[in-house]
Amino acid sequence: MKALEDLRTTALETMNAVLGSPVTTELIHRTTDARESVLRAQEVLLATLNLPTATEFSLLHGRVRSVSERLDTIEDQLDELVGQMRALSTTPRGPTSAEIRTHDRTGGQP
């Protein structure tokens, strides 16, 4: 167990020395700067080619999904309305109020 503890201690000391060195710090900063430069270049390229970014595509996807859900709701409402209209057209009905008034005024004569 002593050997394992010594190995662990040595590994931690080595990692601390590497991570704490100015060379490693500079390398991390340069890598971060390079990543940011690549991201900016990617945004410029996508804008130049008139292509959406992943964020824009995600927003567009959400809007399309929302429109699709609204259309589904409208379709369901139209189906219900058609059913109601069919039910009304097959239901026997009495004379309308206008027909009754005409009938009363004419004394039943057409």
mmCIF file of C-alpha atoms in Angstrom:
data_model
loop_
_atom_site.group_PDB
_atom_site.id
_atom_site.type_symbol
_atom_site.label_atom_id
_atom_site.label_comp_id
_atom_site.label_asym_id
_atom_site.label_seq_id
_atom_site.Cartn_x
_atom_site.Cartn_y
_atom_site.Cartn_z
ATOM 1 C CA MET A 1 0.000 0.000 0.000
ATOM 2 C CA LYS A 2 2.918 2.334 0.632
ATOM 3 C CA ALA A 3 3.990 2.068 -3.012
ATOM 4 C CA LEU A 4 0.492 2.968 -4.193
ATOM 5 C CA GLU A 5 0.385 5.993 -1.869
ATOM 6 C CA ASP A 6 3.824 7.094 -3.072
ATOM 7 C CA LEU A 7 2.683 6.752 -6.694
ATOM 8 C CA ARG A 8 -0.428 8.819 -5.966
ATOM 9 C CA THR A 9 1.608 11.536 -4.247
ATOM 10 C CA THR A 10 4.131 11.660 -7.096
ATOM 11 C CA ALA A 11 1.363 11.843 -9.709
ATOM 12 C CA LEU A 12 -0.364 14.717 -7.877
ATOM 13 C CA GLU A 13 2.909 16.630 -7.485
ATOM 14 C CA THR A 14 3.679 16.163 -11.183
ATOM 15 C CA MET A 15 0.197 17.302 -12.249
ATOM 16 C CA ASN A 16 0.401 20.354 -9.990
ATOM 17 C CA ALA A 17 3.824 21.223 -11.393
ATOM 18 C CA VAL A 18 2.613 20.868 -14.990
ATOM 19 C CA LEU A 19 -0.655 22.743 -14.447
ATOM 20 C CA GLY A 20 1.044 25.488 -12.448
ATOM 21 C CA SER A 21 3.807 26.145 -14.955
ATOM 22 C CA PRO A 22 3.735 29.330 -17.045
ATOM 23 C CA VAL A 23 4.090 27.267 -20.227
ATOM 24 C CA THR A 24 0.934 25.290 -19.468
ATOM 25 C CA THR A 25 -0.959 28.448 -18.501
ATOM 26 C CA GLU A 26 0.099 30.127 -21.762
ATOM 27 C CA LEU A 27 -0.875 27.023 -23.741
ATOM 28 C CA ILE A 28 -4.339 26.995 -22.163
ATOM 29 C CA HIS A 29 -4.816 30.712 -22.937
ATOM 30 C CA ARG A 30 -3.692 30.278 -26.543
ATOM 31 C CA THR A 31 -5.943 27.257 -27.002
ATOM 32 C CA THR A 32 -8.917 29.191 -25.623
ATOM 33 C CA ASP A 33 -8.153 32.161 -27.889
ATOM 34 C CA ALA A 34 -7.822 29.859 -30.906
ATOM 35 C CA ARG A 35 -11.166 28.238 -30.123
ATOM 36 C CA GLU A 36 -12.855 31.640 -29.907
ATOM 37 C CA SER A 37 -11.262 32.695 -33.209
ATOM 38 C CA VAL A 38 -12.496 29.530 -34.903
ATOM 39 C CA LEU A 39 -16.021 30.094 -33.566
ATOM 40 C CA ARG A 40 -16.025 33.697 -34.847
ATOM 41 C CA ALA A 41 -14.735 32.532 -38.242
ATOM 42 C CA GLN A 42 -17.438 29.863 -38.354
ATOM 43 C CA GLU A 43 -20.140 32.447 -37.628
ATOM 44 C CA VAL A 44 -18.803 34.734 -40.382
ATOM 45 C CA LEU A 45 -18.650 31.839 -42.851
ATOM 46 C CA LEU A 46 -22.186 30.689 -42.061
ATOM 47 C CA ALA A 47 -23.468 34.257 -42.395
ATOM 48 C CA THR A 48 -21.617 34.678 -45.703
ATOM 49 C CA LEU A 49 -23.102 31.441 -47.047
ATOM 50 C CA ASN A 50 -26.483 32.475 -45.648
ATOM 51 C CA LEU A 51 -26.683 29.276 -43.579
ATOM 52 C CA PRO A 52 -28.273 29.124 -40.137
ATOM 53 C CA THR A 53 -26.233 28.488 -37.038
ATOM 54 C CA ALA A 54 -27.173 25.635 -34.721
ATOM 55 C CA THR A 55 -28.950 28.105 -32.441
ATOM 56 C CA GLU A 56 -30.913 29.637 -35.312
ATOM 57 C CA PHE A 57 -31.799 26.180 -36.606
ATOM 58 C CA SER A 58 -33.019 25.167 -33.156
ATOM 59 C CA LEU A 59 -35.192 28.297 -32.924
ATOM 60 C CA LEU A 60 -36.596 27.625 -36.391
ATOM 61 C CA HIS A 61 -37.326 24.019 -35.435
ATOM 62 C CA GLY A 62 -39.263 25.222 -32.388
ATOM 63 C CA ARG A 63 -41.292 27.658 -34.482
ATOM 64 C CA VAL A 64 -42.136 24.995 -37.072
ATOM 65 C CA ARG A 65 -43.188 22.593 -34.311
ATOM 66 C CA SER A 66 -45.401 25.308 -32.799
ATOM 67 C CA VAL A 67 -47.058 26.012 -36.157
ATOM 68 C CA SER A 68 -47.569 22.283 -36.682
ATOM 69 C CA GLU A 69 -49.283 21.963 -33.298
ATOM 70 C CA ARG A 70 -51.525 24.932 -34.092
ATOM 71 C CA LEU A 71 -52.463 23.415 -37.447
ATOM 72 C CA ASP A 72 -53.295 20.116 -35.736
ATOM 73 C CA THR A 73 -55.603 21.984 -33.350
ATOM 74 C CA ILE A 74 -57.291 23.798 -36.245
ATOM 75 C CA GLU A 75 -57.698 20.505 -38.113
ATOM 76 C CA ASP A 76 -59.342 18.920 -35.057
ATOM 77 C CA GLN A 77 -61.680 21.900 -34.690
ATOM 78 C CA LEU A 78 -62.610 21.734 -38.386
ATOM 79 C CA ASP A 79 -63.346 18.010 -38.090
ATOM 80 C CA GLU A 80 -65.593 18.725 -35.107
ATOM 81 C CA LEU A 81 -67.346 21.534 -36.990
ATOM 82 C CA VAL A 82 -67.947 19.293 -40.021
ATOM 83 C CA GLY A 83 -69.438 16.663 -37.721
ATOM 84 C CA GLN A 84 -71.749 19.231 -36.160
ATOM 85 C CA MET A 85 -72.818 20.491 -39.589
ATOM 86 C CA ARG A 86 -73.571 16.934 -40.732
ATOM 87 C CA ALA A 87 -75.607 16.336 -37.594
ATOM 88 C CA LEU A 88 -77.583 19.520 -38.204
ATOM 89 C CA SER A 89 -78.247 18.666 -41.844
ATOM 90 C CA THR A 90 -79.704 15.254 -40.930
ATOM 91 C CA THR A 91 -81.796 16.500 -37.989
ATOM 92 C CA PRO A 92 -85.415 17.188 -38.942
ATOM 93 C CA ARG A 93 -86.262 20.790 -38.300
ATOM 94 C CA GLY A 94 -89.419 22.783 -37.987
ATOM 95 C CA PRO A 95 -90.211 25.977 -39.820
ATOM 96 C CA THR A 96 -87.927 28.940 -39.284
ATOM 97 C CA SER A 97 -89.177 32.028 -37.495
ATOM 98 C CA ALA A 98 -89.282 33.862 -40.845
ATOM 99 C CA GLU A 99 -91.458 31.096 -42.311
ATOM 100 C CA ILE A 100 -93.802 31.299 -39.321
ATOM 101 C CA ARG A 101 -94.159 35.083 -39.653
ATOM 102 C CA THR A 102 -94.884 34.759 -43.383
ATOM 103 C CA HIS A 103 -97.420 32.039 -42.678
ATOM 104 C CA ASP A 104 -99.132 34.188 -40.036
ATOM 105 C CA ARG A 105 -99.257 37.267 -42.290
ATOM 106 C CA THR A 106 -100.610 35.429 -45.285
ATOM 107 C CA GLY A 107 -103.056 33.364 -43.297
ATOM 108 C CA GLY A 108 -101.398 30.165 -44.394
ATOM 109 C CA GLN A 109 -101.422 31.090 -48.076
ATOM 110 C CA PRO A 110 -98.104 30.748 -49.923
#
